[in-house]
Amino acid sequence: MIRRAFTAGLIALGTLAALPASAQQLSLNEISRYLNSITSATGTFTQINADGTISTGEIAIKRPGKVRFDYNPPERALVMASAGAVYILDRKLGARPDTYPLRQTPLSIILARQVDLSRAGMVVGHGFDGTATTVTAQDPDNPDYGTIQLKFTGAPVELRQWIITDRNGSQTTVILGGLEQANLSNSVFSIESELSKLKR
């Protein structure tokens, strides 16, 4: 289930907070600056899978290139991106994780060393619903990898949700419960450390 959900896309990221009536659409430059300001953070997430089931867990992000999703029971799964790869580990099975390149998922867009949403061909949608700004982005060099739709509130700018649509049209929604700055060691994102724990 987790394998299908992650490759289909992540969408669960928290309930949107109400904004003042004076709220305005955020510019792509404002959003890029905000994403680049996220260097190391933790939080909780709720994931709505492509089949309608719901998963919850904890997220850790360390830019560039690192993210970790620890799923709560009954899944006990781990999805991790590090060193240019995505690892999907089912702790119940204790086997080697499934692995594929991070660049093949739209999540790589927000984990890049330098996020620049003004890059030609990257943003394919930019809107405002009166409460939140939504940006839909893709890898301009590989649009077939799918898209990520990001939802932000303002004052201050905060990432609330994303929806990943894969190349087959399957969607996964991740709602964030709020990100907080944290000092994270690189070892948090070591798949070998996680595998060694399973052997104990």
PDB file of N, CA, C and O in Angstrom, residues 14-20 22-27 31 126-135 149-161:
ATOM      1  N   GLY A  14      -2.215  18.564   6.699  1.00  0.00           N
ATOM      2  CA  GLY A  14      -2.811  19.375   7.743  1.00  0.00           C
ATOM      3  C   GLY A  14      -3.954  20.263   7.308  1.00  0.00           C
ATOM      4  O   GLY A  14      -4.120  20.562   6.156  1.00  0.00           O
ATOM      5  N   THR A  15      -4.753  20.677   8.256  1.00  0.00           N
ATOM      6  CA  THR A  15      -5.895  21.533   7.984  1.00  0.00           C
ATOM      7  C   THR A  15      -5.426  22.950   7.763  1.00  0.00           C
ATOM      8  O   THR A  15      -4.611  23.468   8.500  1.00  0.00           O
ATOM      9  N   LEU A  16      -5.963  23.607   6.747  1.00  0.00           N
ATOM     10  CA  LEU A  16      -5.551  24.961   6.425  1.00  0.00           C
ATOM     11  C   LEU A  16      -6.085  25.936   7.461  1.00  0.00           C
ATOM     12  O   LEU A  16      -7.253  25.895   7.836  1.00  0.00           O
ATOM     13  N   ALA A  17      -5.203  26.825   7.882  1.00  0.00           N
ATOM     14  CA  ALA A  17      -5.622  27.844   8.843  1.00  0.00           C
ATOM     15  C   ALA A  17      -6.336  28.969   8.121  1.00  0.00           C
ATOM     16  O   ALA A  17      -6.036  29.289   6.979  1.00  0.00           O
ATOM     17  N   ALA A  18      -7.299  29.571   8.801  1.00  0.00           N
ATOM     18  CA  ALA A  18      -8.021  30.693   8.201  1.00  0.00           C
ATOM     19  C   ALA A  18      -7.112  31.905   8.141  1.00  0.00           C
ATOM     20  O   ALA A  18      -6.301  32.143   9.033  1.00  0.00           O
ATOM     21  N   LEU A  19      -7.244  32.679   7.080  1.00  0.00           N
ATOM     22  CA  LEU A  19      -6.430  33.869   6.895  1.00  0.00           C
ATOM     23  C   LEU A  19      -7.305  35.108   6.952  1.00  0.00           C
ATOM     24  O   LEU A  19      -8.502  35.045   6.709  1.00  0.00           O
ATOM     25  N   PRO A  20      -6.708  36.248   7.231  1.00  0.00           N
ATOM     26  CA  PRO A  20      -7.477  37.483   7.216  1.00  0.00           C
ATOM     27  C   PRO A  20      -8.060  37.748   5.841  1.00  0.00           C
ATOM     28  O   PRO A  20      -7.575  37.252   4.827  1.00  0.00           O
ATOM     29  N   SER A  22      -7.744  40.146   4.075  1.00  0.00           N
ATOM     30  CA  SER A  22      -6.793  40.873   3.231  1.00  0.00           C
ATOM     31  C   SER A  22      -5.754  39.956   2.595  1.00  0.00           C
ATOM     32  O   SER A  22      -4.834  40.434   1.932  1.00  0.00           O
ATOM     33  N   ALA A  23      -5.876  38.646   2.811  1.00  0.00           N
ATOM     34  CA  ALA A  23      -4.905  37.698   2.259  1.00  0.00           C
ATOM     35  C   ALA A  23      -4.830  37.840   0.743  1.00  0.00           C
ATOM     36  O   ALA A  23      -5.841  38.077   0.083  1.00  0.00           O
ATOM     37  N   GLN A  24      -3.611  37.684   0.207  1.00  0.00           N
ATOM     38  CA  GLN A  24      -3.410  37.833  -1.224  1.00  0.00           C
ATOM     39  C   GLN A  24      -2.609  36.657  -1.757  1.00  0.00           C
ATOM     40  O   GLN A  24      -1.943  35.943  -1.010  1.00  0.00           O
ATOM     41  N   GLN A  25      -2.679  36.473  -3.069  1.00  0.00           N
ATOM     42  CA  GLN A  25      -1.916  35.409  -3.712  1.00  0.00           C
ATOM     43  C   GLN A  25      -0.430  35.648  -3.535  1.00  0.00           C
ATOM     44  O   GLN A  25       0.070  36.754  -3.744  1.00  0.00           O
ATOM     45  N   LEU A  26       0.297  34.596  -3.151  1.00  0.00           N
ATOM     46  CA  LEU A  26       1.743  34.677  -3.004  1.00  0.00           C
ATOM     47  C   LEU A  26       2.402  34.578  -4.372  1.00  0.00           C
ATOM     48  O   LEU A  26       1.978  33.807  -5.228  1.00  0.00           O
ATOM     49  N   SER A  27       3.459  35.352  -4.572  1.00  0.00           N
ATOM     50  CA  SER A  27       4.187  35.296  -5.841  1.00  0.00           C
ATOM     51  C   SER A  27       5.095  34.071  -5.859  1.00  0.00           C
ATOM     52  O   SER A  27       5.420  33.495  -4.813  1.00  0.00           O
ATOM     53  N   ILE A  31       7.307  32.290  -2.735  1.00  0.00           N
ATOM     54  CA  ILE A  31       7.237  30.862  -2.419  1.00  0.00           C
ATOM     55  C   ILE A  31       8.611  30.211  -2.546  1.00  0.00           C
ATOM     56  O   ILE A  31       9.006  29.395  -1.707  1.00  0.00           O
ATOM     57  N   HIS A 126      -0.888  28.290 -11.168  1.00  0.00           N
ATOM     58  CA  HIS A 126      -0.620  29.219 -10.064  1.00  0.00           C
ATOM     59  C   HIS A 126      -1.923  29.950  -9.769  1.00  0.00           C
ATOM     60  O   HIS A 126      -2.396  30.742 -10.594  1.00  0.00           O
ATOM     61  N   GLY A 127      -2.550  29.648  -8.620  1.00  0.00           N
ATOM     62  CA  GLY A 127      -3.843  30.234  -8.336  1.00  0.00           C
ATOM     63  C   GLY A 127      -4.029  30.587  -6.875  1.00  0.00           C
ATOM     64  O   GLY A 127      -3.169  30.325  -6.033  1.00  0.00           O
ATOM     65  N   PHE A 128      -5.187  31.188  -6.582  1.00  0.00           N
ATOM     66  CA  PHE A 128      -5.512  31.644  -5.228  1.00  0.00           C
ATOM     67  C   PHE A 128      -7.012  31.486  -5.018  1.00  0.00           C
ATOM     68  O   PHE A 128      -7.806  31.904  -5.862  1.00  0.00           O
ATOM     69  N   ASP A 129      -7.404  30.854  -3.899  1.00  0.00           N
ATOM     70  CA  ASP A 129      -8.819  30.599  -3.654  1.00  0.00           C
ATOM     71  C   ASP A 129      -9.427  31.520  -2.611  1.00  0.00           C
ATOM     72  O   ASP A 129     -10.526  31.283  -2.117  1.00  0.00           O
ATOM     73  N   GLY A 130      -8.700  32.593  -2.264  1.00  0.00           N
ATOM     74  CA  GLY A 130      -9.164  33.502  -1.239  1.00  0.00           C
ATOM     75  C   GLY A 130      -8.576  33.197   0.126  1.00  0.00           C
ATOM     76  O   GLY A 130      -8.615  34.035   1.030  1.00  0.00           O
ATOM     77  N   THR A 131      -8.036  32.018   0.271  1.00  0.00           N
ATOM     78  CA  THR A 131      -7.416  31.596   1.529  1.00  0.00           C
ATOM     79  C   THR A 131      -5.979  31.123   1.336  1.00  0.00           C
ATOM     80  O   THR A 131      -5.102  31.445   2.119  1.00  0.00           O
ATOM     81  N   ALA A 132      -5.753  30.344   0.288  1.00  0.00           N
ATOM     82  CA  ALA A 132      -4.439  29.740   0.075  1.00  0.00           C
ATOM     83  C   ALA A 132      -3.994  29.889  -1.372  1.00  0.00           C
ATOM     84  O   ALA A 132      -4.820  29.963  -2.287  1.00  0.00           O
ATOM     85  N   THR A 133      -2.682  29.933  -1.549  1.00  0.00           N
ATOM     86  CA  THR A 133      -2.084  29.974  -2.880  1.00  0.00           C
ATOM     87  C   THR A 133      -1.686  28.562  -3.283  1.00  0.00           C
ATOM     88  O   THR A 133      -1.090  27.827  -2.490  1.00  0.00           O
ATOM     89  N   THR A 134      -2.029  28.178  -4.491  1.00  0.00           N
ATOM     90  CA  THR A 134      -1.704  26.852  -5.002  1.00  0.00           C
ATOM     91  C   THR A 134      -0.763  26.971  -6.193  1.00  0.00           C
ATOM     92  O   THR A 134      -0.987  27.791  -7.084  1.00  0.00           O
ATOM     93  N   VAL A 135       0.302  26.176  -6.185  1.00  0.00           N
ATOM     94  CA  VAL A 135       1.262  26.141  -7.283  1.00  0.00           C
ATOM     95  C   VAL A 135       1.414  24.699  -7.739  1.00  0.00           C
ATOM     96  O   VAL A 135       1.655  23.803  -6.922  1.00  0.00           O
ATOM     97  N   GLN A 149       1.444  19.501  -6.688  1.00  0.00           N
ATOM     98  CA  GLN A 149       0.629  20.690  -6.422  1.00  0.00           C
ATOM     99  C   GLN A 149       0.835  21.066  -4.960  1.00  0.00           C
ATOM    100  O   GLN A 149       0.525  20.291  -4.054  1.00  0.00           O
ATOM    101  N   LEU A 150       1.359  22.254  -4.732  1.00  0.00           N
ATOM    102  CA  LEU A 150       1.694  22.727  -3.398  1.00  0.00           C
ATOM    103  C   LEU A 150       0.687  23.772  -2.953  1.00  0.00           C
ATOM    104  O   LEU A 150       0.308  24.646  -3.741  1.00  0.00           O
ATOM    105  N   LYS A 151       0.274  23.708  -1.701  1.00  0.00           N
ATOM    106  CA  LYS A 151      -0.675  24.688  -1.173  1.00  0.00           C
ATOM    107  C   LYS A 151      -0.039  25.429  -0.006  1.00  0.00           C
ATOM    108  O   LYS A 151       0.493  24.813   0.923  1.00  0.00           O
ATOM    109  N   PHE A 152      -0.106  26.770  -0.075  1.00  0.00           N
ATOM    110  CA  PHE A 152       0.529  27.617   0.926  1.00  0.00           C
ATOM    111  C   PHE A 152      -0.472  28.612   1.501  1.00  0.00           C
ATOM    112  O   PHE A 152      -1.322  29.143   0.775  1.00  0.00           O
ATOM    113  N   THR A 153      -0.356  28.874   2.796  1.00  0.00           N
ATOM    114  CA  THR A 153      -1.032  30.012   3.396  1.00  0.00           C
ATOM    115  C   THR A 153       0.020  31.094   3.623  1.00  0.00           C
ATOM    116  O   THR A 153       1.227  30.835   3.568  1.00  0.00           O
ATOM    117  N   GLY A 154      -0.436  32.317   3.892  1.00  0.00           N
ATOM    118  CA  GLY A 154       0.491  33.422   4.057  1.00  0.00           C
ATOM    119  C   GLY A 154       0.445  34.037   5.445  1.00  0.00           C
ATOM    120  O   GLY A 154      -0.329  33.626   6.303  1.00  0.00           O
ATOM    121  N   ALA A 155       1.305  35.040   5.631  1.00  0.00           N
ATOM    122  CA  ALA A 155       1.349  35.855   6.864  1.00  0.00           C
ATOM    123  C   ALA A 155       1.522  35.035   8.136  1.00  0.00           C
ATOM    124  O   ALA A 155       0.663  35.075   9.016  1.00  0.00           O
ATOM    125  N   PRO A 156       2.616  34.301   8.339  1.00  0.00           N
ATOM    126  CA  PRO A 156       3.735  34.103   7.416  1.00  0.00           C
ATOM    127  C   PRO A 156       3.458  32.975   6.421  1.00  0.00           C
ATOM    128  O   PRO A 156       2.534  32.182   6.617  1.00  0.00           O
ATOM    129  N   VAL A 157       4.306  32.892   5.404  1.00  0.00           N
ATOM    130  CA  VAL A 157       4.174  31.842   4.400  1.00  0.00           C
ATOM    131  C   VAL A 157       4.406  30.483   5.065  1.00  0.00           C
ATOM    132  O   VAL A 157       5.354  30.304   5.833  1.00  0.00           O
ATOM    133  N   GLU A 158       3.528  29.529   4.748  1.00  0.00           N
ATOM    134  CA  GLU A 158       3.676  28.194   5.323  1.00  0.00           C
ATOM    135  C   GLU A 158       3.124  27.150   4.356  1.00  0.00           C
ATOM    136  O   GLU A 158       2.032  27.310   3.807  1.00  0.00           O
ATOM    137  N   LEU A 159       3.898  26.092   4.146  1.00  0.00           N
ATOM    138  CA  LEU A 159       3.462  24.970   3.313  1.00  0.00           C
ATOM    139  C   LEU A 159       2.472  24.129   4.110  1.00  0.00           C
ATOM    140  O   LEU A 159       2.762  23.690   5.214  1.00  0.00           O
ATOM    141  N   ARG A 160       1.284  23.900   3.510  1.00  0.00           N
ATOM    142  CA  ARG A 160       0.227  23.188   4.206  1.00  0.00           C
ATOM    143  C   ARG A 160      -0.077  21.811   3.620  1.00  0.00           C
ATOM    144  O   ARG A 160      -0.464  20.900   4.335  1.00  0.00           O
ATOM    145  N   GLN A 161       0.080  21.689   2.313  1.00  0.00           N
ATOM    146  CA  GLN A 161      -0.349  20.458   1.655  1.00  0.00           C
ATOM    147  C   GLN A 161       0.337  20.289   0.321  1.00  0.00           C
ATOM    148  O   GLN A 161       0.754  21.269  -0.292  1.00  0.00           O
TER     149      GLN A 161
END
